[in-house]
């Protein structure tokens, strides 16, 4: 179909059959969870997914919703596809997008990709995500401690999930081509028991990371002393064997957990 893509909705349609197949192949075997596609667009990925799975789709653009309703009239009638028209963020009720366990498979609109990934990571019903996003953002999710891309996003994602790169995608795989390189990543959530401390205090943990990475090239100790007493921080750093001059991107995830928990135990 000749369709005038709308920039404001981040519309870059993926037409590369090899990438579409790679995305579908990367889906973890988890037969009892629902496939959710955010931003169904012109339905190319939806079509691939429907070959083997039922799909719940979300699409914000009313014109595309009408198009999808026509294209998938059979699947909508027989229940293989459910389509929700509107902003996916408005469907996140009481912290869950849908009431069953689900996996997200999506070529995400770049303007809202990070927000959607973070919401899904914190949504207890979401088991995993395979998402096509801007490469620069993917590199932040993928980065290990010591790498200059290591950020609060890396710590949050890797506290809650394993993060794996599937494939880089060139602009020519899309119509219209985006101005940036893209990457498909897979995040598989860990199973936590209820006593996992950091999850209980996740809002504070995110705030703590925001402070830690506020000035990413400055010393971690300096950044954290803006919100926490310096002498207590110095004791914690000594306990953990961390150099006072260490920078935020050089600190391992377990050490972030430890600093956070030790600060909490002082309260
Ligand atoms: N899945 C299609 C594909 O792979 O070609 C389209 C991907 S395109 C990058 C992103 C899609 O997400 C667009 O169809 C856009 O209209 C839709 N979209 C943008 N913001 C959205 C939102 N907040 N909620 C639901 N869909 C959204």
PDB file of N, CA and C in Angstrom, residues 96-102 125:
ATOM      1  N   UNK A  96      -0.066  -3.048  34.688  1.00  0.00           N
ATOM      2  CA  UNK A  96      -0.010  -4.144  33.717  1.00  0.00           C
ATOM      3  C   UNK A  96      -0.685  -3.762  32.410  1.00  0.00           C
ATOM      4  N   UNK A  97      -0.029  -4.110  31.298  1.00  0.00           N
ATOM      5  CA  UNK A  97      -0.582  -3.766  29.989  1.00  0.00           C
ATOM      6  C   UNK A  97      -1.760  -4.663  29.650  1.00  0.00           C
ATOM      7  N   UNK A  98      -1.611  -5.979  29.888  1.00  0.00           N
ATOM      8  CA  UNK A  98      -2.749  -6.895  29.743  1.00  0.00           C
ATOM      9  C   UNK A  98      -2.771  -7.813  30.958  1.00  0.00           C
ATOM     10  N   UNK A  99      -3.888  -8.522  31.145  1.00  0.00           N
ATOM     11  CA  UNK A  99      -3.986  -9.250  32.417  1.00  0.00           C
ATOM     12  C   UNK A  99      -3.283 -10.614  32.402  1.00  0.00           C
ATOM     13  N   UNK A 100      -2.911 -11.101  31.211  1.00  0.00           N
ATOM     14  CA  UNK A 100      -2.179 -12.375  31.142  1.00  0.00           C
ATOM     15  C   UNK A 100      -0.672 -12.125  31.030  1.00  0.00           C
ATOM     16  N   UNK A 101       0.094 -13.215  31.216  1.00  0.00           N
ATOM     17  CA  UNK A 101       1.543 -13.132  30.973  1.00  0.00           C
ATOM     18  C   UNK A 101       1.758 -12.848  29.492  1.00  0.00           C
ATOM     19  N   UNK A 102       2.740 -12.020  29.163  1.00  0.00           N
ATOM     20  CA  UNK A 102       2.941 -11.674  27.758  1.00  0.00           C
ATOM     21  C   UNK A 102       4.404 -11.422  27.403  1.00  0.00           C
ATOM     22  N   UNK A 125       3.640  -8.851  34.532  1.00  0.00           N
ATOM     23  CA  UNK A 125       3.076  -9.791  33.553  1.00  0.00           C
ATOM     24  C   UNK A 125       3.946  -9.949  32.311  1.00  0.00           C
TER      25      UNK A 125
END
